[in-house]
Amino acid sequence: MRKVRVCTYALLACVCFFLNLDCERTLLPVDSNKKIDYEQADTKARVTLKVLDMHSMAPISGAKISIIGVDSSLTDSKGTVIFDSIKPGEYIITCSKAGFEEIYDQLSITLDSNSNTVPIVNQSSNGYLLAKKGAAVRGNIYYKKGDKYFPANGASIECELISPTNQMFQNPLRTTSSANGTYIFASLPEYTNYNITVRPYSNGTLSYTQKVSLPCNGKSAGDTIRVNDIVLEESPDGVFLIMSHNLKTYTKSEPIVLEFSEAIDTSKIGKDSISVFKGTGISVEQILIQKQWQNNNKKLVITPFDGTWDPRESYSLNLDGFVSIAGKQLGNSNILPSYFSPITSGALGNVMNLTALDYLTDTLVNYGTNSIILNWSPLANALNYQIYQKRPIDSSWIFLKSVSDTFTVITTSGSFQARKQLKYIVLGENSTTTSPLNTATALTVKDQMPPTITNAITEVSISGFDNTFGTVPQAIYIPSVGGTFNFSEPMDTTIKPVLDVIEGSDPLSASGDPAYKVSKASSLWIWTGLNSGRMLVLVDEGKDGSNDTLKIDFTGLTDIAGNKFDTTKKVFTVYTN
């Protein structure tokens, strides 16, 4: 997609008049002497967008406006749509409706630089002009040989759409001339300027080029513009031409292909005559390539030695010492772009197998996780991946970053405390599209790590359970001597461990009172904090609770996020003395 800016002040003034929009309007900060700290990411704007017919300036209802990665909606009867709660940042806008040429534009949401105490977002009001499709351009192409003109059969023609505003069209459109040299571009946007360019052409023996592109002014839908004939002239004597190349359209698995107007004298091609480099500036490295000549040495095919190009790299091509069999020099190597990269295109599916782990421990996300690593499966034709996040305080998805790998690390300090959670969406993107947002799978990331007891309780028996001569109940704590069971994270204190009492710790022992065991009903679990607690048991006066087995079952406990207790350490057993 190429952005053409031919900004017409009169047209833009007209747009502002019809839209009745004040693009500089800013909400005023409240009067206050108190310093208030606001998080910039929470500052949101209302975005008002309006769509008009480029020719009649009438509002267009039912046009689809999309803020890529955020939201989309249809315009109302006044051609207006409003998006609420859009956070500061850079966005791509698309606007389309059946029968009109789709446009693209950029939208910037910024903070008011004059709001020193309270950050205030600049409200945004933009207008877009859609051009109705249906105009056509028709013409003929000839090549001149001597004093005669001949139809250029099979010439490649491009039509560049030039917007009168600073909006973007998909560019360029392409077609091929017929046997009689005729070409036509149909279903073009009305009242839009067009630029017609013919690529170098060969009649099989000689090469011909167009000296200057042909501009023309669009008319209304239904009209056909008959443009001036294009006459291609023979290239200067002593040179041959690159007729076509695919440096702007090749993919990572396709070769680079150059076609020449005349056969190349390959005997004069040295080891350094064809070189491909990766990188720009001072970071340039020559790569190993394979070369093949086809079509009687009029076509050059270049592939990387390992078979694929890297879409993330910029490449450059150097041709040196090229001479045709007729002894001519290459005359138009300047038509090759200085740098190029393989494109990735085509429809993208949903990113699959999105997972999150604690970055430092490579385990499930925990209460105290400070950073996470997101991983996902690659999409075959994705160039990069867009990461979006949604916090509990967010009303919409927030763009975080774009990465080329299938993983990324995100700082999350404090995000999983008090039952908090984060949500993530990953979208693939390539040269032409992104993964569909409406079917993307959102991953909810929260504390999933089971709580554990962090301190080592080594007691196997506790004394003081013989209260035979006592006159009041004897209170005994487990662990003893003021100890507590300490947990790895804050627990749900509405849930308590379960105490089980078994008479006798040794079936062969006769100590203690076989007719008495510690009462479970008289026992109490005490939470001494969110992360700690202990068990209080009572031995009735005049009773001997020795030689019993006490089991504290933690199975039912959960942390505040609802995670069950670690089942490998769910029961603590102690014997009474």
Tab-separated table of C-alpha atoms in Angstrom, residues 88-478:
chain	number	residue	atom	x	y	z
A	88	PRO	CA	-3.584	7.643	23.149
A	89	GLY	CA	-1.571	6.106	20.345
A	90	GLU	CA	-1.155	5.695	16.588
A	91	TYR	CA	-3.923	3.839	14.712
A	92	ILE	CA	-4.743	2.778	11.151
A	93	ILE	CA	-8.265	3.597	9.954
A	94	THR	CA	-10.035	1.798	7.107
A	95	CYS	CA	-13.273	3.022	5.583
A	96	SER	CA	-15.300	1.014	3.080
A	97	LYS	CA	-18.723	0.459	1.579
A	98	ALA	CA	-19.911	-1.594	-1.375
A	99	GLY	CA	-19.708	0.499	-4.537
A	100	PHE	CA	-17.028	2.835	-3.179
A	101	GLU	CA	-13.218	2.701	-3.252
A	102	GLU	CA	-11.839	1.642	0.129
A	103	ILE	CA	-9.501	4.135	1.782
A	104	TYR	CA	-6.919	4.000	4.549
A	105	ASP	CA	-5.691	6.713	6.852
A	106	GLN	CA	-3.720	7.298	10.022
A	107	LEU	CA	-5.193	8.507	13.314
A	108	SER	CA	-3.162	9.939	16.183
A	109	ILE	CA	-4.613	10.289	19.681
A	110	THR	CA	-2.401	12.507	21.816
A	111	LEU	CA	-2.411	14.181	25.225
A	112	ASP	CA	-2.854	17.925	25.501
A	113	SER	CA	0.626	19.338	26.130
A	114	ASN	CA	-0.915	22.309	27.970
A	115	SER	CA	-2.564	20.171	30.671
A	116	ASN	CA	0.211	20.286	33.240
A	117	THR	CA	-1.612	19.067	36.365
A	118	VAL	CA	-4.198	16.675	35.006
A	119	PRO	CA	-3.382	14.937	31.689
A	120	ILE	CA	-6.203	15.668	29.252
A	121	VAL	CA	-6.574	13.837	25.983
A	122	ASN	CA	-7.109	15.747	22.742
A	123	GLN	CA	-10.495	14.720	21.384
A	124	SER	CA	-10.369	13.646	17.731
A	125	SER	CA	-12.841	14.480	14.958
A	126	ASN	CA	-11.916	13.400	11.442
A	127	GLY	CA	-13.704	13.283	8.126
A	128	TYR	CA	-13.261	10.881	5.210
A	129	LEU	CA	-14.300	11.176	1.582
A	130	LEU	CA	-15.314	8.024	-0.288
A	131	ALA	CA	-15.226	7.992	-4.070
A	132	LYS	CA	-17.914	6.041	-5.881
A	133	LYS	CA	-16.536	3.294	-8.156
A	134	GLY	CA	-17.526	2.902	-11.780
A	135	ALA	CA	-15.283	5.204	-13.792
A	136	ALA	CA	-13.033	3.688	-16.452
A	137	VAL	CA	-9.870	4.591	-18.344
A	138	ARG	CA	-9.315	3.254	-21.844
A	139	GLY	CA	-6.385	3.691	-24.204
A	140	ASN	CA	-3.990	2.237	-26.731
A	141	ILE	CA	-0.281	1.521	-26.626
A	142	TYR	CA	1.978	1.520	-29.681
A	143	TYR	CA	5.689	1.145	-30.203
A	144	LYS	CA	7.482	3.167	-32.829
A	145	LYS	CA	9.817	1.411	-35.218
A	146	GLY	CA	11.315	3.750	-37.728
A	147	ASP	CA	8.453	5.851	-39.074
A	148	LYS	CA	5.800	3.259	-38.344
A	149	TYR	CA	3.663	2.495	-35.282
A	150	PHE	CA	2.707	-1.010	-34.183
A	151	PRO	CA	0.290	-2.207	-31.437
A	152	ALA	CA	2.155	-3.227	-28.287
A	153	ASN	CA	0.749	-6.675	-27.600
A	154	GLY	CA	1.112	-7.875	-23.976
A	155	ALA	CA	2.537	-4.654	-22.551
A	156	SER	CA	2.309	-4.379	-18.739
A	157	ILE	CA	0.486	-1.223	-17.576
A	158	GLU	CA	0.048	0.220	-14.075
A	159	CYS	CA	-2.594	2.697	-12.919
A	160	GLU	CA	-1.771	4.656	-9.781
A	161	LEU	CA	-4.718	6.177	-7.889
A	162	ILE	CA	-3.957	9.635	-6.518
A	163	SER	CA	-6.256	10.943	-3.790
A	164	PRO	CA	-7.019	14.694	-3.689
A	165	THR	CA	-6.794	14.426	0.119
A	166	ASN	CA	-4.194	12.865	2.378
A	167	GLN	CA	-5.985	9.515	2.377
A	168	MET	CA	-4.568	6.267	0.987
A	169	PHE	CA	-5.656	3.937	-1.800
A	170	GLN	CA	-4.447	0.449	-2.639
A	171	ASN	CA	-1.809	1.049	-5.307
A	172	PRO	CA	-1.109	0.396	-8.098
A	173	LEU	CA	-3.655	-1.429	-10.276
A	174	ARG	CA	-2.236	-3.546	-13.103
A	175	THR	CA	-3.413	-4.880	-16.461
A	176	THR	CA	-2.014	-6.106	-19.801
A	177	SER	CA	-2.659	-4.761	-23.298
A	178	SER	CA	-4.467	-6.887	-25.865
A	179	ALA	CA	-3.218	-7.982	-29.282
A	180	ASN	CA	-4.251	-4.652	-30.804
A	181	GLY	CA	-2.549	-2.669	-28.038
A	182	THR	CA	-5.765	-1.771	-26.212
A	183	TYR	CA	-6.009	-1.641	-22.417
A	184	ILE	CA	-8.720	-0.683	-19.947
A	185	PHE	CA	-8.944	-0.068	-16.210
A	186	ALA	CA	-12.548	-0.473	-15.039
A	187	SER	CA	-14.355	0.175	-11.751
A	188	LEU	CA	-12.084	3.079	-10.823
A	189	PRO	CA	-13.072	5.672	-8.184
A	190	GLU	CA	-14.722	8.734	-9.698
A	191	TYR	CA	-13.225	12.219	-9.629
A	192	THR	CA	-9.845	10.815	-8.684
A	193	ASN	CA	-6.609	11.447	-10.531
A	194	TYR	CA	-4.864	8.556	-12.232
A	195	ASN	CA	-1.303	8.053	-13.415
A	196	ILE	CA	-0.754	5.540	-16.265
A	197	THR	CA	2.698	3.968	-16.559
A	198	VAL	CA	3.875	1.327	-19.038
A	199	ARG	CA	6.729	-0.917	-17.973
A	200	PRO	CA	9.601	-1.580	-20.420
A	201	TYR	CA	8.361	-3.507	-23.441
A	202	SER	CA	10.037	-5.767	-25.998
A	203	ASN	CA	8.711	-6.885	-29.359
A	204	GLY	CA	11.095	-9.835	-29.266
A	205	THR	CA	14.044	-8.111	-30.881
A	206	LEU	CA	14.176	-4.520	-29.634
A	207	SER	CA	13.278	-2.793	-26.374
A	208	TYR	CA	10.907	0.147	-25.963
A	209	THR	CA	10.118	2.455	-23.054
A	210	GLN	CA	7.654	5.175	-22.089
A	211	LYS	CA	9.368	8.516	-21.559
A	212	VAL	CA	6.820	10.119	-19.204
A	213	SER	CA	3.869	8.673	-17.278
A	214	LEU	CA	0.436	9.684	-18.545
A	215	PRO	CA	-1.729	11.597	-16.035
A	216	CYS	CA	-5.487	11.897	-16.381
A	217	ASN	CA	-8.400	13.278	-14.390
A	218	GLY	CA	-11.222	10.967	-13.357
A	219	LYS	CA	-14.859	11.596	-14.220
A	220	SER	CA	-18.114	10.408	-12.716
A	221	ALA	CA	-19.045	6.772	-12.256
A	222	GLY	CA	-20.301	5.290	-15.529
A	223	ASP	CA	-18.073	7.475	-17.693
A	224	THR	CA	-15.145	6.109	-19.677
A	225	ILE	CA	-12.126	8.333	-20.177
A	226	ARG	CA	-10.449	7.918	-23.570
A	227	VAL	CA	-6.866	8.924	-22.868
A	228	ASN	CA	-4.176	9.847	-25.343
A	229	ASP	CA	-2.379	7.013	-27.083
A	230	ILE	CA	0.896	6.012	-25.487
A	231	VAL	CA	3.824	5.650	-27.870
A	232	LEU	CA	6.801	3.652	-26.678
A	233	GLU	CA	10.118	4.603	-28.178
A	234	GLU	CA	13.057	2.422	-28.960
A	235	SER	CA	15.736	2.394	-26.271
A	236	PRO	CA	18.970	4.201	-27.175
A	237	ASP	CA	21.351	2.253	-29.392
A	238	GLY	CA	23.992	0.282	-27.580
A	239	VAL	CA	21.898	-0.713	-24.522
A	240	PHE	CA	19.491	-3.460	-23.598
A	241	LEU	CA	16.921	-3.376	-20.786
A	242	ILE	CA	15.564	-5.127	-17.744
A	243	MET	CA	12.031	-5.754	-18.958
A	244	SER	CA	10.546	-6.907	-15.654
A	245	HIS	CA	11.422	-7.935	-12.126
A	246	ASN	CA	9.548	-9.232	-9.086
A	247	LEU	CA	11.519	-7.477	-6.335
A	248	LYS	CA	8.326	-5.847	-5.046
A	249	THR	CA	6.145	-8.940	-5.155
A	250	TYR	CA	8.245	-12.041	-4.434
A	251	THR	CA	7.620	-14.096	-1.288
A	252	LYS	CA	10.096	-15.774	1.054
A	253	SER	CA	9.839	-19.101	-0.816
A	254	GLU	CA	9.935	-17.656	-4.352
A	255	PRO	CA	13.046	-16.841	-6.407
A	256	ILE	CA	14.030	-13.394	-7.605
A	257	VAL	CA	13.306	-13.234	-11.339
A	258	LEU	CA	14.713	-10.695	-13.803
A	259	GLU	CA	13.785	-10.703	-17.495
A	260	PHE	CA	15.904	-8.903	-20.093
A	261	SER	CA	15.112	-7.587	-23.519
A	262	GLU	CA	18.068	-9.433	-25.067
A	263	ALA	CA	19.999	-12.609	-24.348
A	264	ILE	CA	22.898	-12.164	-21.946
A	265	ASP	CA	26.445	-13.168	-22.862
A	266	THR	CA	26.969	-15.433	-19.857
A	267	SER	CA	30.613	-16.038	-20.784
A	268	LYS	CA	31.290	-12.526	-19.527
A	269	ILE	CA	29.491	-13.102	-16.217
A	270	GLY	CA	32.097	-13.411	-13.462
A	271	LYS	CA	31.804	-14.745	-9.923
A	272	ASP	CA	31.064	-11.234	-8.601
A	273	SER	CA	28.764	-10.121	-11.421
A	274	ILE	CA	25.630	-11.109	-9.500
A	275	SER	CA	25.654	-10.398	-5.763
A	276	VAL	CA	22.920	-10.238	-3.128
A	277	PHE	CA	23.520	-8.505	0.192
A	278	LYS	CA	21.447	-8.406	3.355
A	279	GLY	CA	21.301	-5.494	5.756
A	280	THR	CA	21.658	-1.744	5.345
A	281	GLY	CA	24.248	0.877	6.231
A	282	ILE	CA	27.371	-0.571	7.820
A	283	SER	CA	25.628	-3.864	8.674
A	284	VAL	CA	25.834	-5.403	5.198
A	285	GLU	CA	26.712	-9.018	4.495
A	286	GLN	CA	26.885	-10.849	1.176
A	287	ILE	CA	24.797	-14.007	1.162
A	288	LEU	CA	25.321	-17.265	-0.702
A	289	ILE	CA	22.961	-17.590	-3.674
A	290	GLN	CA	22.178	-19.971	-6.520
A	291	LYS	CA	21.779	-18.586	-10.067
A	292	GLN	CA	20.056	-20.075	-13.074
A	293	TRP	CA	19.674	-18.750	-16.624
A	294	GLN	CA	16.462	-19.548	-18.532
A	295	ASN	CA	14.653	-18.586	-21.733
A	296	ASN	CA	17.819	-18.584	-23.857
A	297	ASN	CA	19.665	-16.489	-21.270
A	298	LYS	CA	16.993	-13.764	-21.221
A	299	LYS	CA	15.729	-14.690	-17.744
A	300	LEU	CA	17.786	-14.753	-14.538
A	301	VAL	CA	16.500	-16.731	-11.544
A	302	ILE	CA	18.134	-16.166	-8.129
A	303	THR	CA	17.452	-18.174	-4.964
A	304	PRO	CA	19.206	-18.126	-1.571
A	305	PHE	CA	21.413	-21.158	-0.993
A	306	ASP	CA	19.261	-22.386	1.913
A	307	GLY	CA	16.092	-22.027	-0.171
A	308	THR	CA	14.185	-19.228	1.583
A	309	TRP	CA	14.451	-15.472	2.036
A	310	ASP	CA	14.027	-13.865	5.452
A	311	PRO	CA	11.038	-11.471	5.388
A	312	ARG	CA	12.605	-9.527	8.262
A	313	GLU	CA	15.733	-8.684	6.269
A	314	SER	CA	16.359	-5.931	3.740
A	315	TYR	CA	18.226	-7.135	0.643
A	316	SER	CA	20.049	-5.392	-2.184
A	317	LEU	CA	21.068	-6.715	-5.615
A	318	ASN	CA	24.216	-5.802	-7.522
A	319	LEU	CA	24.572	-6.526	-11.257
A	320	ASP	CA	27.979	-5.900	-12.767
A	321	GLY	CA	29.449	-6.524	-16.209
A	322	PHE	CA	26.183	-7.494	-17.923
A	323	VAL	CA	26.543	-7.498	-21.716
A	324	SER	CA	24.116	-8.851	-24.298
A	325	ILE	CA	25.158	-11.283	-27.002
A	326	ALA	CA	24.939	-8.341	-29.392
A	327	GLY	CA	27.529	-6.540	-27.248
A	328	LYS	CA	25.123	-3.982	-25.717
A	329	GLN	CA	25.407	-2.683	-22.155
A	330	LEU	CA	22.592	-2.856	-19.606
A	331	GLY	CA	20.829	0.489	-19.784
A	332	ASN	CA	18.235	0.648	-16.999
A	333	SER	CA	19.506	-1.115	-13.893
A	334	ASN	CA	18.306	1.969	-11.990
A	335	ILE	CA	14.733	0.650	-12.172
A	336	LEU	CA	15.618	-1.923	-9.511
A	337	PRO	CA	14.777	-0.792	-5.956
A	338	SER	CA	17.795	-0.055	-3.753
A	339	TYR	CA	16.441	-2.322	-1.011
A	340	PHE	CA	13.738	-4.950	-1.062
A	341	SER	CA	12.243	-7.653	1.146
A	342	PRO	CA	10.034	-10.653	0.417
A	343	ILE	CA	6.398	-9.930	1.026
A	344	THR	CA	4.137	-12.120	3.110
A	345	SER	CA	0.555	-11.967	1.939
A	346	GLY	CA	-2.696	-13.854	1.882
A	347	ALA	CA	-5.364	-14.482	4.468
A	348	LEU	CA	-4.195	-15.119	8.016
A	349	GLY	CA	-5.911	-17.496	10.401
A	350	ASN	CA	-6.058	-17.278	14.172
A	351	VAL	CA	-2.930	-17.553	16.272
A	352	MET	CA	-3.137	-20.886	18.110
A	353	ASN	CA	-1.720	-22.425	21.293
A	354	LEU	CA	-1.257	-19.147	23.130
A	355	THR	CA	0.172	-19.877	26.604
A	356	ALA	CA	1.696	-17.905	29.476
A	357	LEU	CA	4.284	-18.915	32.082
A	358	ASP	CA	6.237	-17.174	34.799
A	359	TYR	CA	9.277	-15.847	32.939
A	360	LEU	CA	11.806	-16.440	35.733
A	361	THR	CA	10.672	-19.880	36.922
A	362	ASP	CA	9.119	-21.279	33.724
A	363	THR	CA	6.182	-22.468	35.842
A	364	LEU	CA	2.527	-21.532	36.128
A	365	VAL	CA	1.817	-17.890	36.829
A	366	ASN	CA	1.820	-17.214	40.582
A	367	TYR	CA	0.557	-14.569	42.976
A	368	GLY	CA	3.950	-12.835	42.969
A	369	THR	CA	4.829	-13.228	39.269
A	370	ASN	CA	6.560	-10.061	38.070
A	371	SER	CA	6.970	-10.981	34.403
A	372	ILE	CA	5.432	-13.508	32.055
A	373	ILE	CA	6.490	-15.065	28.767
A	374	LEU	CA	3.788	-15.523	26.120
A	375	ASN	CA	4.318	-18.318	23.582
A	376	TRP	CA	2.249	-19.254	20.536
A	377	SER	CA	2.397	-21.364	17.391
A	378	PRO	CA	3.684	-19.652	14.221
A	379	LEU	CA	1.478	-18.749	11.271
A	380	ALA	CA	3.082	-19.784	7.984
A	381	ASN	CA	2.548	-16.450	6.202
A	382	ALA	CA	2.827	-14.050	9.146
A	383	LEU	CA	5.622	-11.492	9.145
A	384	ASN	CA	5.063	-10.121	12.646
A	385	TYR	CA	2.696	-10.577	15.564
A	386	GLN	CA	0.701	-7.835	17.282
A	387	ILE	CA	0.259	-8.168	21.059
A	388	TYR	CA	-2.840	-6.690	22.711
A	389	GLN	CA	-3.564	-6.556	26.449
A	390	LYS	CA	-6.677	-5.908	28.494
A	391	ARG	CA	-6.521	-5.205	32.221
A	392	PRO	CA	-9.517	-5.198	34.579
A	393	ILE	CA	-9.551	-1.381	34.420
A	394	ASP	CA	-9.532	-1.315	30.600
A	395	SER	CA	-12.702	-0.998	28.572
A	396	SER	CA	-10.947	-1.905	25.314
A	397	TRP	CA	-7.941	-3.855	24.092
A	398	ILE	CA	-4.658	-1.956	24.247
A	399	PHE	CA	-1.878	-2.486	21.703
A	400	LEU	CA	1.395	-3.334	23.482
A	401	LYS	CA	3.917	-4.098	20.745
A	402	SER	CA	4.698	-5.941	17.537
A	403	VAL	CA	7.270	-8.748	17.512
A	404	SER	CA	8.726	-11.020	14.867
A	405	ASP	CA	9.281	-14.025	17.167
A	406	THR	CA	6.617	-16.422	18.458
A	407	PHE	CA	7.179	-15.361	22.044
A	408	THR	CA	7.491	-12.167	24.055
A	409	VAL	CA	8.217	-11.164	27.656
A	410	ILE	CA	5.860	-8.757	29.443
A	411	THR	CA	6.369	-7.077	32.823
A	412	THR	CA	3.374	-7.736	35.092
A	413	SER	CA	4.449	-6.612	38.592
A	414	GLY	CA	1.471	-6.807	40.973
A	415	SER	CA	-0.965	-7.768	38.243
A	416	PHE	CA	-2.053	-11.095	39.764
A	417	GLN	CA	-2.672	-10.047	43.364
A	418	ALA	CA	-6.145	-9.801	44.903
A	419	ARG	CA	-7.659	-12.114	42.244
A	420	LYS	CA	-6.530	-9.808	39.438
A	421	GLN	CA	-5.973	-11.131	35.947
A	422	LEU	CA	-4.784	-10.013	32.530
A	423	LYS	CA	-6.058	-10.924	29.073
A	424	TYR	CA	-4.037	-11.169	25.882
A	425	ILE	CA	-4.726	-11.473	22.157
A	426	VAL	CA	-2.036	-12.147	19.553
A	427	LEU	CA	-2.716	-11.339	15.894
A	428	GLY	CA	-0.528	-12.293	12.967
A	429	GLU	CA	0.251	-9.627	10.368
A	430	ASN	CA	1.825	-9.635	6.946
A	431	SER	CA	2.202	-7.283	4.013
A	432	THR	CA	-1.504	-7.184	3.225
A	433	THR	CA	-3.594	-8.147	6.232
A	434	THR	CA	-3.849	-9.192	9.878
A	435	SER	CA	-5.509	-12.118	11.643
A	436	PRO	CA	-9.253	-11.575	12.173
A	437	LEU	CA	-9.841	-9.840	15.492
A	438	ASN	CA	-13.456	-10.973	15.878
A	439	THR	CA	-12.473	-14.666	16.033
A	440	ALA	CA	-9.197	-14.326	17.925
A	441	THR	CA	-8.863	-16.411	21.080
A	442	ALA	CA	-8.246	-14.336	24.196
A	443	LEU	CA	-5.953	-15.866	26.809
A	444	THR	CA	-6.778	-15.104	30.438
A	445	VAL	CA	-3.637	-15.042	32.571
A	446	LYS	CA	-4.041	-15.309	36.338
A	447	ASP	CA	-2.550	-16.949	39.422
A	448	GLN	CA	-2.752	-20.699	38.784
A	449	MET	CA	-0.021	-21.981	41.080
A	450	PRO	CA	-1.266	-24.210	43.976
A	451	PRO	CA	-0.337	-22.797	47.405
A	452	THR	CA	2.151	-24.711	49.555
A	453	ILE	CA	3.495	-24.668	53.117
A	454	THR	CA	6.816	-22.864	52.900
A	455	ASN	CA	8.298	-23.572	56.335
A	456	ALA	CA	9.575	-27.022	57.302
A	457	ILE	CA	7.479	-28.391	60.202
A	458	THR	CA	9.485	-31.353	61.530
A	459	GLU	CA	7.556	-32.162	64.689
A	460	VAL	CA	6.413	-35.770	64.834
A	461	SER	CA	5.046	-35.629	68.395
A	462	ILE	CA	3.850	-32.932	70.792
A	463	SER	CA	3.757	-33.261	74.576
A	464	GLY	CA	1.330	-31.836	77.110
A	465	PHE	CA	-1.704	-33.932	76.256
A	466	ASP	CA	-1.862	-35.678	79.675
A	467	ASN	CA	-4.257	-33.495	81.653
A	468	THR	CA	-5.245	-36.192	84.159
A	469	PHE	CA	-4.673	-33.931	87.136
A	470	GLY	CA	-5.774	-30.713	85.513
A	471	THR	CA	-8.786	-28.804	86.732
A	472	VAL	CA	-9.323	-26.794	83.525
A	473	PRO	CA	-9.004	-27.728	79.844
A	474	GLN	CA	-5.429	-27.758	78.564
A	475	ALA	CA	-4.836	-25.654	75.357
A	476	ILE	CA	-2.171	-26.947	72.980
A	477	TYR	CA	-1.097	-25.373	69.674
A	478	ILE	CA	0.092	-27.193	66.560
